[in-house]
Amino acid sequence: MSTVPPEHFRTKPAEPAAAPTTTPGSPAAPRGLSGVVVADTHLGEVRGEEGFYHYRQYSAVELADSRGFEDVAHLMLFGALPDAEERARFTAGTARLRTLPDEVAAALPALARATSASGPLAGLRTALSLFGAARGFRPLYDLAPEERRADLLAAVAVVPTLVAALYRLGQGLEPVEPRADLPHAANYLHMVTGAEPGPRETRAVERYLISTVDHGFNASTFTSRVIASTGADAAACLVGGVGALSGPLHGGAPSRALDTLDAIGTAGRIDDWVREQVAAGGRIMGFGHPVYRTEDPRSRLLRRIAEEFGGERVEFAKEVERRTEALLAELKPGRRLHINVEFYAGVVMELCGLPRAMFTPTFACARVVGWSAQVLEQSADPKIIRPSARYVGPTAPAPVPALS
């Protein structure tokens, strides 16, 4: 049984036809499923026109400013913010789950070597799958709700340990054991850097983590829910989320947004660089969002956090933001392209001592909470997610050509 004791918690293309045909009666869907409602949820929503999003009715930005990571994880996974007693029990219970099973810890050095060119997030996909197997995770379909939650809590607690260990091993360093006496964000920074972090860095990372726990039916969340709808085990659902998050158009962008600042170099280069990128049809990482038509509220929060640190890097980022938005408004009128969460996320994580290779893995450490809550919600629905595709290929049936 993989549950945690209940006292701890509550192939070659065909020749194209002259005119493709579609299957009669197949419903049309917008490209990328934009705006398509696929489920009901109690977990939150993103209001793109307002620039607002929430977790279970509470403003996510307000939660990031006023609560700790453990409180928000409890809210997402148990449905309510904890009182003092619940907070203490949840914090202690999840802290005890940070240590890796011996079989997983023993496999990490070889895994880190195998993924040295691709980084900790690639390693996490395999490590998390191994963790689920080592813990004996069973299909969600076969588990009671509390058993599902227990498996997901174990994964939430261990993901930071896995990515930190994979990073350090990839750098030729020994992994740092998790500390049960440190809160979630402080323990994570400690395991990555090897030093106990200061309160300013800890709180900055904690607020970033809270702000990125969940965000509507984004690609990784939808992927996790699709897998959950099959009744697969918790690790399978979360590994699917990690795979989707790794894409540059999703969670793989924070380091690329920081690369943009480096490529521009100086304030005098902003206009020329942006115009060159737009003329070449390139994408400016850190700008634009598929849902928000106003400023991303996460960006406002992260800008404030960056300003608390101050310095030349922050001032340069703000100037790049100001000039790039003005130029995009000129060059792409009507598009309303503002900065997104990745722009200042990279700046904040850099200021807190996190290396670029750890930007998206850090994002995963937050989003695993949201995925887990989404998986719990989806697993309560016995209906498998099975959409249709509209066939637009050559007319069928066609005669099979004879062997030549």
PDB file of C-alpha atoms in Angstrom, residues 63-323:
ATOM      1  CA  LEU A  63      -2.205  34.797  -0.911  1.00  0.00           C
ATOM      2  CA  ALA A  64       1.396  35.208  -2.085  1.00  0.00           C
ATOM      3  CA  ASP A  65       1.685  38.450  -0.138  1.00  0.00           C
ATOM      4  CA  SER A  66       0.049  37.256   3.062  1.00  0.00           C
ATOM      5  CA  ARG A  67       0.441  33.479   3.430  1.00  0.00           C
ATOM      6  CA  GLY A  68       3.138  30.804   3.412  1.00  0.00           C
ATOM      7  CA  PHE A  69       3.561  28.063   0.820  1.00  0.00           C
ATOM      8  CA  GLU A  70       2.285  25.365   3.159  1.00  0.00           C
ATOM      9  CA  ASP A  71      -0.970  27.260   3.718  1.00  0.00           C
ATOM     10  CA  VAL A  72      -1.600  27.510  -0.018  1.00  0.00           C
ATOM     11  CA  ALA A  73      -0.710  23.842  -0.615  1.00  0.00           C
ATOM     12  CA  HIS A  74      -3.205  22.908   2.101  1.00  0.00           C
ATOM     13  CA  LEU A  75      -5.829  25.130   0.500  1.00  0.00           C
ATOM     14  CA  MET A  76      -5.385  23.471  -2.887  1.00  0.00           C
ATOM     15  CA  LEU A  77      -5.176  19.877  -1.665  1.00  0.00           C
ATOM     16  CA  PHE A  78      -7.651  19.934   1.223  1.00  0.00           C
ATOM     17  CA  GLY A  79     -10.027  22.677   0.108  1.00  0.00           C
ATOM     18  CA  ALA A  80      -9.490  25.246   2.867  1.00  0.00           C
ATOM     19  CA  LEU A  81      -6.839  27.421   4.421  1.00  0.00           C
ATOM     20  CA  PRO A  82      -5.524  25.741   7.581  1.00  0.00           C
ATOM     21  CA  ASP A  83      -5.916  26.944  11.128  1.00  0.00           C
ATOM     22  CA  ALA A  84      -2.848  26.928  13.387  1.00  0.00           C
ATOM     23  CA  GLU A  85      -3.212  23.284  14.396  1.00  0.00           C
ATOM     24  CA  GLU A  86      -3.818  22.116  10.827  1.00  0.00           C
ATOM     25  CA  ARG A  87      -0.856  24.176   9.604  1.00  0.00           C
ATOM     26  CA  ALA A  88       1.495  22.603  12.147  1.00  0.00           C
ATOM     27  CA  ARG A  89       0.293  19.082  11.328  1.00  0.00           C
ATOM     28  CA  PHE A  90       0.477  19.608   7.565  1.00  0.00           C
ATOM     29  CA  THR A  91       3.912  21.265   7.720  1.00  0.00           C
ATOM     30  CA  ALA A  92       5.378  18.522   9.891  1.00  0.00           C
ATOM     31  CA  GLY A  93       3.765  15.771   7.831  1.00  0.00           C
ATOM     32  CA  THR A  94       5.021  17.030   4.476  1.00  0.00           C
ATOM     33  CA  ALA A  95       8.502  17.708   5.912  1.00  0.00           C
ATOM     34  CA  ARG A  96       8.772  14.059   6.903  1.00  0.00           C
ATOM     35  CA  LEU A  97       8.086  13.070   3.288  1.00  0.00           C
ATOM     36  CA  ARG A  98      11.020  15.010   1.780  1.00  0.00           C
ATOM     37  CA  THR A  99      13.569  12.190   2.164  1.00  0.00           C
ATOM     38  CA  LEU A 100      14.105   9.977  -0.877  1.00  0.00           C
ATOM     39  CA  PRO A 101      13.634   6.209  -0.799  1.00  0.00           C
ATOM     40  CA  ASP A 102      17.024   4.456  -0.853  1.00  0.00           C
ATOM     41  CA  GLU A 103      16.369   2.925  -4.291  1.00  0.00           C
ATOM     42  CA  VAL A 104      15.698   6.353  -5.789  1.00  0.00           C
ATOM     43  CA  ALA A 105      18.651   8.081  -4.118  1.00  0.00           C
ATOM     44  CA  ALA A 106      20.979   5.328  -5.370  1.00  0.00           C
ATOM     45  CA  ALA A 107      19.785   5.821  -8.975  1.00  0.00           C
ATOM     46  CA  LEU A 108      20.176   9.610  -9.097  1.00  0.00           C
ATOM     47  CA  PRO A 109      23.956   9.837  -9.850  1.00  0.00           C
ATOM     48  CA  ALA A 110      23.567   7.766 -13.023  1.00  0.00           C
ATOM     49  CA  LEU A 111      20.417   9.667 -13.933  1.00  0.00           C
ATOM     50  CA  ALA A 112      22.161  13.018 -13.470  1.00  0.00           C
ATOM     51  CA  ARG A 113      25.016  11.887 -15.733  1.00  0.00           C
ATOM     52  CA  ALA A 114      22.578  10.674 -18.389  1.00  0.00           C
ATOM     53  CA  THR A 115      20.706  13.990 -18.391  1.00  0.00           C
ATOM     54  CA  SER A 116      23.719  16.304 -17.974  1.00  0.00           C
ATOM     55  CA  ALA A 117      23.118  17.952 -21.360  1.00  0.00           C
ATOM     56  CA  SER A 118      19.390  18.445 -20.840  1.00  0.00           C
ATOM     57  CA  GLY A 119      19.266  19.345 -17.152  1.00  0.00           C
ATOM     58  CA  PRO A 120      17.362  18.542 -13.975  1.00  0.00           C
ATOM     59  CA  LEU A 121      13.872  18.796 -15.465  1.00  0.00           C
ATOM     60  CA  ALA A 122      14.636  15.969 -17.909  1.00  0.00           C
ATOM     61  CA  GLY A 123      15.959  13.960 -14.998  1.00  0.00           C
ATOM     62  CA  LEU A 124      12.857  14.713 -12.973  1.00  0.00           C
ATOM     63  CA  ARG A 125      10.628  12.945 -15.487  1.00  0.00           C
ATOM     64  CA  THR A 126      12.464   9.675 -14.899  1.00  0.00           C
ATOM     65  CA  ALA A 127      13.133  10.203 -11.200  1.00  0.00           C
ATOM     66  CA  LEU A 128       9.508  10.960 -10.426  1.00  0.00           C
ATOM     67  CA  SER A 129       8.394   7.865 -12.316  1.00  0.00           C
ATOM     68  CA  LEU A 130      10.930   5.805 -10.367  1.00  0.00           C
ATOM     69  CA  PHE A 131       9.750   7.329  -7.113  1.00  0.00           C
ATOM     70  CA  GLY A 132       6.169   6.310  -7.814  1.00  0.00           C
ATOM     71  CA  ALA A 133       7.254   2.759  -8.573  1.00  0.00           C
ATOM     72  CA  ALA A 134       9.455   2.573  -5.475  1.00  0.00           C
ATOM     73  CA  ARG A 135       6.622   3.834  -3.287  1.00  0.00           C
ATOM     74  CA  GLY A 136       4.224   1.321  -4.832  1.00  0.00           C
ATOM     75  CA  PHE A 137       1.833   3.864  -6.285  1.00  0.00           C
ATOM     76  CA  ARG A 138      -1.246   2.110  -7.628  1.00  0.00           C
ATOM     77  CA  PRO A 139      -3.723   3.319 -10.262  1.00  0.00           C
ATOM     78  CA  LEU A 140      -5.896   6.140  -8.966  1.00  0.00           C
ATOM     79  CA  TYR A 141      -8.850   4.150 -10.260  1.00  0.00           C
ATOM     80  CA  ASP A 142      -8.216   1.560  -7.558  1.00  0.00           C
ATOM     81  CA  LEU A 143      -7.762   3.983  -4.659  1.00  0.00           C
ATOM     82  CA  ALA A 144     -10.040   5.756  -2.237  1.00  0.00           C
ATOM     83  CA  PRO A 145      -9.890   9.571  -2.261  1.00  0.00           C
ATOM     84  CA  GLU A 146      -7.664   9.753   0.832  1.00  0.00           C
ATOM     85  CA  GLU A 147      -5.256   7.217  -0.653  1.00  0.00           C
ATOM     86  CA  ARG A 148      -5.008   9.292  -3.831  1.00  0.00           C
ATOM     87  CA  ARG A 149      -4.275  12.389  -1.789  1.00  0.00           C
ATOM     88  CA  ALA A 150      -1.610  10.585   0.240  1.00  0.00           C
ATOM     89  CA  ASP A 151       0.263   9.516  -2.916  1.00  0.00           C
ATOM     90  CA  LEU A 152       0.075  13.026  -4.339  1.00  0.00           C
ATOM     91  CA  LEU A 153       1.259  14.610  -1.087  1.00  0.00           C
ATOM     92  CA  ALA A 154       4.274  12.303  -1.093  1.00  0.00           C
ATOM     93  CA  ALA A 155       5.115  13.427  -4.640  1.00  0.00           C
ATOM     94  CA  VAL A 156       4.624  17.119  -3.801  1.00  0.00           C
ATOM     95  CA  ALA A 157       7.031  16.824  -0.892  1.00  0.00           C
ATOM     96  CA  VAL A 158       9.738  14.931  -2.782  1.00  0.00           C
ATOM     97  CA  VAL A 159       9.877  16.873  -6.087  1.00  0.00           C
ATOM     98  CA  PRO A 160      12.063  19.680  -4.637  1.00  0.00           C
ATOM     99  CA  THR A 161      14.439  17.054  -3.198  1.00  0.00           C
ATOM    100  CA  LEU A 162      14.679  15.324  -6.575  1.00  0.00           C
ATOM    101  CA  VAL A 163      15.403  18.434  -8.654  1.00  0.00           C
ATOM    102  CA  ALA A 164      17.890  19.839  -6.150  1.00  0.00           C
ATOM    103  CA  ALA A 165      19.776  16.543  -5.950  1.00  0.00           C
ATOM    104  CA  LEU A 166      19.805  16.142  -9.738  1.00  0.00           C
ATOM    105  CA  TYR A 167      21.149  19.658 -10.174  1.00  0.00           C
ATOM    106  CA  ARG A 168      23.932  19.284  -7.627  1.00  0.00           C
ATOM    107  CA  LEU A 169      24.980  15.871  -8.930  1.00  0.00           C
ATOM    108  CA  GLY A 170      25.082  17.344 -12.435  1.00  0.00           C
ATOM    109  CA  GLN A 171      27.486  19.993 -11.109  1.00  0.00           C
ATOM    110  CA  GLY A 172      29.740  17.403  -9.485  1.00  0.00           C
ATOM    111  CA  LEU A 173      28.451  18.241  -6.008  1.00  0.00           C
ATOM    112  CA  GLU A 174      26.995  16.043  -3.326  1.00  0.00           C
ATOM    113  CA  PRO A 175      23.237  16.341  -2.782  1.00  0.00           C
ATOM    114  CA  VAL A 176      22.120  18.214   0.314  1.00  0.00           C
ATOM    115  CA  GLU A 177      19.767  16.292   2.552  1.00  0.00           C
ATOM    116  CA  PRO A 178      16.370  17.928   3.167  1.00  0.00           C
ATOM    117  CA  ARG A 179      15.809  19.536   6.541  1.00  0.00           C
ATOM    118  CA  ALA A 180      12.521  18.977   8.323  1.00  0.00           C
ATOM    119  CA  ASP A 181      13.072  22.091  10.473  1.00  0.00           C
ATOM    120  CA  LEU A 182      12.956  24.479   7.494  1.00  0.00           C
ATOM    121  CA  PRO A 183       9.802  25.664   5.730  1.00  0.00           C
ATOM    122  CA  HIS A 184       9.251  24.482   2.143  1.00  0.00           C
ATOM    123  CA  ALA A 185      10.879  27.410   0.296  1.00  0.00           C
ATOM    124  CA  ALA A 186      13.852  27.731   2.672  1.00  0.00           C
ATOM    125  CA  ASN A 187      14.512  23.998   2.538  1.00  0.00           C
ATOM    126  CA  TYR A 188      14.426  24.112  -1.278  1.00  0.00           C
ATOM    127  CA  LEU A 189      16.959  26.935  -1.479  1.00  0.00           C
ATOM    128  CA  HIS A 190      19.140  25.163   1.073  1.00  0.00           C
ATOM    129  CA  MET A 191      19.120  21.919  -0.943  1.00  0.00           C
ATOM    130  CA  VAL A 192      20.032  23.764  -4.180  1.00  0.00           C
ATOM    131  CA  THR A 193      22.709  26.131  -2.889  1.00  0.00           C
ATOM    132  CA  GLY A 194      24.051  24.203   0.089  1.00  0.00           C
ATOM    133  CA  ALA A 195      23.667  27.251   2.332  1.00  0.00           C
ATOM    134  CA  GLU A 196      20.860  28.319   4.588  1.00  0.00           C
ATOM    135  CA  PRO A 197      19.115  31.175   2.768  1.00  0.00           C
ATOM    136  CA  GLY A 198      18.396  34.598   4.147  1.00  0.00           C
ATOM    137  CA  PRO A 199      14.846  35.680   4.949  1.00  0.00           C
ATOM    138  CA  ARG A 200      14.575  38.068   1.984  1.00  0.00           C
ATOM    139  CA  GLU A 201      15.561  35.384  -0.553  1.00  0.00           C
ATOM    140  CA  THR A 202      13.379  32.799   1.125  1.00  0.00           C
ATOM    141  CA  ARG A 203      10.320  34.996   1.125  1.00  0.00           C
ATOM    142  CA  ALA A 204      10.893  36.098  -2.495  1.00  0.00           C
ATOM    143  CA  VAL A 205      11.076  32.487  -3.695  1.00  0.00           C
ATOM    144  CA  GLU A 206       8.102  31.538  -1.548  1.00  0.00           C
ATOM    145  CA  ARG A 207       5.971  34.285  -3.069  1.00  0.00           C
ATOM    146  CA  TYR A 208       7.047  33.187  -6.558  1.00  0.00           C
ATOM    147  CA  LEU A 209       6.139  29.583  -5.767  1.00  0.00           C
ATOM    148  CA  ILE A 210       2.723  30.563  -4.431  1.00  0.00           C
ATOM    149  CA  SER A 211       1.991  32.724  -7.461  1.00  0.00           C
ATOM    150  CA  THR A 212       2.670  29.828  -9.853  1.00  0.00           C
ATOM    151  CA  VAL A 213       0.921  26.949  -8.043  1.00  0.00           C
ATOM    152  CA  ASP A 214      -2.008  26.849 -10.472  1.00  0.00           C
ATOM    153  CA  HIS A 215      -3.225  28.831 -13.467  1.00  0.00           C
ATOM    154  CA  GLY A 216      -6.315  27.534 -15.202  1.00  0.00           C
ATOM    155  CA  PHE A 217      -6.312  24.736 -17.772  1.00  0.00           C
ATOM    156  CA  ASN A 218      -2.835  25.435 -19.125  1.00  0.00           C
ATOM    157  CA  ALA A 219      -1.039  22.751 -21.166  1.00  0.00           C
ATOM    158  CA  SER A 220       0.581  20.929 -18.259  1.00  0.00           C
ATOM    159  CA  THR A 221      -2.533  20.996 -16.090  1.00  0.00           C
ATOM    160  CA  PHE A 222      -4.705  19.698 -18.921  1.00  0.00           C
ATOM    161  CA  THR A 223      -2.135  16.984 -19.638  1.00  0.00           C
ATOM    162  CA  SER A 224      -2.169  15.861 -16.009  1.00  0.00           C
ATOM    163  CA  ARG A 225      -5.954  15.762 -15.964  1.00  0.00           C
ATOM    164  CA  VAL A 226      -6.139  13.765 -19.209  1.00  0.00           C
ATOM    165  CA  ILE A 227      -3.826  11.161 -17.709  1.00  0.00           C
ATOM    166  CA  ALA A 228      -5.771  11.174 -14.449  1.00  0.00           C
ATOM    167  CA  SER A 229      -8.972  10.501 -16.396  1.00  0.00           C
ATOM    168  CA  THR A 230      -7.511   7.154 -17.478  1.00  0.00           C
ATOM    169  CA  GLY A 231      -7.171   6.089 -13.845  1.00  0.00           C
ATOM    170  CA  ALA A 232      -3.351   5.961 -14.048  1.00  0.00           C
ATOM    171  CA  ASP A 233      -1.236   6.323 -10.903  1.00  0.00           C
ATOM    172  CA  ALA A 234      -0.294   9.673  -9.410  1.00  0.00           C
ATOM    173  CA  ALA A 235       3.304   9.612 -10.661  1.00  0.00           C
ATOM    174  CA  ALA A 236       2.162   9.039 -14.258  1.00  0.00           C
ATOM    175  CA  CYS A 237      -0.149  12.059 -14.049  1.00  0.00           C
ATOM    176  CA  LEU A 238       2.569  14.318 -12.649  1.00  0.00           C
ATOM    177  CA  VAL A 239       5.261  13.111 -15.064  1.00  0.00           C
ATOM    178  CA  GLY A 240       2.928  14.114 -17.901  1.00  0.00           C
ATOM    179  CA  GLY A 241       2.671  17.566 -16.381  1.00  0.00           C
ATOM    180  CA  VAL A 242       6.465  17.848 -16.132  1.00  0.00           C
ATOM    181  CA  GLY A 243       6.808  16.885 -19.791  1.00  0.00           C
ATOM    182  CA  ALA A 244       4.361  19.578 -20.895  1.00  0.00           C
ATOM    183  CA  LEU A 245       5.951  22.182 -18.611  1.00  0.00           C
ATOM    184  CA  SER A 246       9.368  21.626 -20.203  1.00  0.00           C
ATOM    185  CA  GLY A 247       8.280  23.207 -23.500  1.00  0.00           C
ATOM    186  CA  PRO A 248       9.673  26.698 -24.239  1.00  0.00           C
ATOM    187  CA  LEU A 249       6.158  27.963 -24.952  1.00  0.00           C
ATOM    188  CA  HIS A 250       5.042  26.920 -21.468  1.00  0.00           C
ATOM    189  CA  GLY A 251       7.248  26.664 -18.391  1.00  0.00           C
ATOM    190  CA  GLY A 252      10.551  26.515 -20.249  1.00  0.00           C
ATOM    191  CA  ALA A 253      10.620  30.287 -20.779  1.00  0.00           C
ATOM    192  CA  PRO A 254      11.996  31.966 -17.588  1.00  0.00           C
ATOM    193  CA  SER A 255      15.641  31.412 -18.482  1.00  0.00           C
ATOM    194  CA  ARG A 256      14.952  32.420 -22.094  1.00  0.00           C
ATOM    195  CA  ALA A 257      13.382  35.661 -20.904  1.00  0.00           C
ATOM    196  CA  LEU A 258      16.568  36.369 -18.958  1.00  0.00           C
ATOM    197  CA  ASP A 259      18.558  35.493 -22.090  1.00  0.00           C
ATOM    198  CA  THR A 260      16.650  38.329 -23.781  1.00  0.00           C
ATOM    199  CA  LEU A 261      18.088  40.827 -21.314  1.00  0.00           C
ATOM    200  CA  ASP A 262      21.564  39.478 -21.964  1.00  0.00           C
ATOM    201  CA  ALA A 263      21.099  39.602 -25.754  1.00  0.00           C
ATOM    202  CA  ILE A 264      20.004  43.256 -25.594  1.00  0.00           C
ATOM    203  CA  GLY A 265      22.848  44.142 -23.268  1.00  0.00           C
ATOM    204  CA  THR A 266      22.341  47.875 -22.845  1.00  0.00           C
ATOM    205  CA  ALA A 267      19.425  50.309 -22.838  1.00  0.00           C
ATOM    206  CA  GLY A 268      20.638  51.859 -26.091  1.00  0.00           C
ATOM    207  CA  ARG A 269      20.194  48.518 -27.863  1.00  0.00           C
ATOM    208  CA  ILE A 270      16.570  47.871 -26.881  1.00  0.00           C
ATOM    209  CA  ASP A 271      14.799  49.464 -29.827  1.00  0.00           C
ATOM    210  CA  ASP A 272      17.091  48.028 -32.507  1.00  0.00           C
ATOM    211  CA  TRP A 273      16.994  44.530 -30.983  1.00  0.00           C
ATOM    212  CA  VAL A 274      13.207  44.443 -30.667  1.00  0.00           C
ATOM    213  CA  ARG A 275      12.676  45.778 -34.185  1.00  0.00           C
ATOM    214  CA  GLU A 276      15.100  43.175 -35.552  1.00  0.00           C
ATOM    215  CA  GLN A 277      13.285  40.358 -33.744  1.00  0.00           C
ATOM    216  CA  VAL A 278       9.848  41.458 -34.937  1.00  0.00           C
ATOM    217  CA  ALA A 279      11.043  41.962 -38.532  1.00  0.00           C
ATOM    218  CA  ALA A 280      12.528  38.459 -38.528  1.00  0.00           C
ATOM    219  CA  GLY A 281       9.295  36.977 -37.164  1.00  0.00           C
ATOM    220  CA  GLY A 282      10.996  35.976 -33.933  1.00  0.00           C
ATOM    221  CA  ARG A 283       9.301  35.541 -30.589  1.00  0.00           C
ATOM    222  CA  ILE A 284      10.284  37.798 -27.716  1.00  0.00           C
ATOM    223  CA  MET A 285      10.278  35.543 -24.684  1.00  0.00           C
ATOM    224  CA  GLY A 286       8.602  36.990 -21.628  1.00  0.00           C
ATOM    225  CA  PHE A 287       5.994  38.957 -23.608  1.00  0.00           C
ATOM    226  CA  GLY A 288       2.449  37.933 -24.507  1.00  0.00           C
ATOM    227  CA  HIS A 289       0.049  35.451 -22.950  1.00  0.00           C
ATOM    228  CA  PRO A 290      -2.703  33.248 -24.453  1.00  0.00           C
ATOM    229  CA  VAL A 291      -5.284  34.362 -21.869  1.00  0.00           C
ATOM    230  CA  TYR A 292      -4.375  37.764 -20.437  1.00  0.00           C
ATOM    231  CA  ARG A 293      -5.322  40.815 -22.470  1.00  0.00           C
ATOM    232  CA  THR A 294      -3.961  43.119 -19.840  1.00  0.00           C
ATOM    233  CA  GLU A 295      -0.903  42.902 -17.629  1.00  0.00           C
ATOM    234  CA  ASP A 296      -0.311  39.477 -16.096  1.00  0.00           C
ATOM    235  CA  PRO A 297      -1.003  39.883 -12.355  1.00  0.00           C
ATOM    236  CA  ARG A 298       1.873  37.530 -11.585  1.00  0.00           C
ATOM    237  CA  SER A 299       4.166  39.950 -13.405  1.00  0.00           C
ATOM    238  CA  ARG A 300       3.017  42.830 -11.227  1.00  0.00           C
ATOM    239  CA  LEU A 301       3.797  40.780  -8.132  1.00  0.00           C
ATOM    240  CA  LEU A 302       7.206  39.675  -9.380  1.00  0.00           C
ATOM    241  CA  ARG A 303       8.104  43.219 -10.449  1.00  0.00           C
ATOM    242  CA  ARG A 304       7.380  44.368  -6.910  1.00  0.00           C
ATOM    243  CA  ILE A 305       9.543  41.578  -5.525  1.00  0.00           C
ATOM    244  CA  ALA A 306      12.390  42.500  -7.889  1.00  0.00           C
ATOM    245  CA  GLU A 307      12.088  46.155  -6.868  1.00  0.00           C
ATOM    246  CA  GLU A 308      12.531  45.119  -3.236  1.00  0.00           C
ATOM    247  CA  PHE A 309      16.024  43.920  -4.225  1.00  0.00           C
ATOM    248  CA  GLY A 310      16.771  46.851  -6.540  1.00  0.00           C
ATOM    249  CA  GLY A 311      19.989  47.292  -8.495  1.00  0.00           C
ATOM    250  CA  GLU A 312      21.080  47.763 -12.087  1.00  0.00           C
ATOM    251  CA  ARG A 313      19.671  44.431 -13.291  1.00  0.00           C
ATOM    252  CA  VAL A 314      16.200  45.303 -12.056  1.00  0.00           C
ATOM    253  CA  GLU A 315      16.277  48.828 -13.487  1.00  0.00           C
ATOM    254  CA  PHE A 316      17.452  47.481 -16.842  1.00  0.00           C
ATOM    255  CA  ALA A 317      14.645  44.891 -16.844  1.00  0.00           C
ATOM    256  CA  LYS A 318      12.089  47.617 -16.171  1.00  0.00           C
ATOM    257  CA  GLU A 319      13.456  49.716 -19.051  1.00  0.00           C
ATOM    258  CA  VAL A 320      13.344  46.697 -21.398  1.00  0.00           C
ATOM    259  CA  GLU A 321       9.755  46.094 -20.315  1.00  0.00           C
ATOM    260  CA  ARG A 322       8.753  49.718 -20.890  1.00  0.00           C
ATOM    261  CA  ARG A 323      10.373  50.120 -24.311  1.00  0.00           C
TER     262      ARG A 323
END
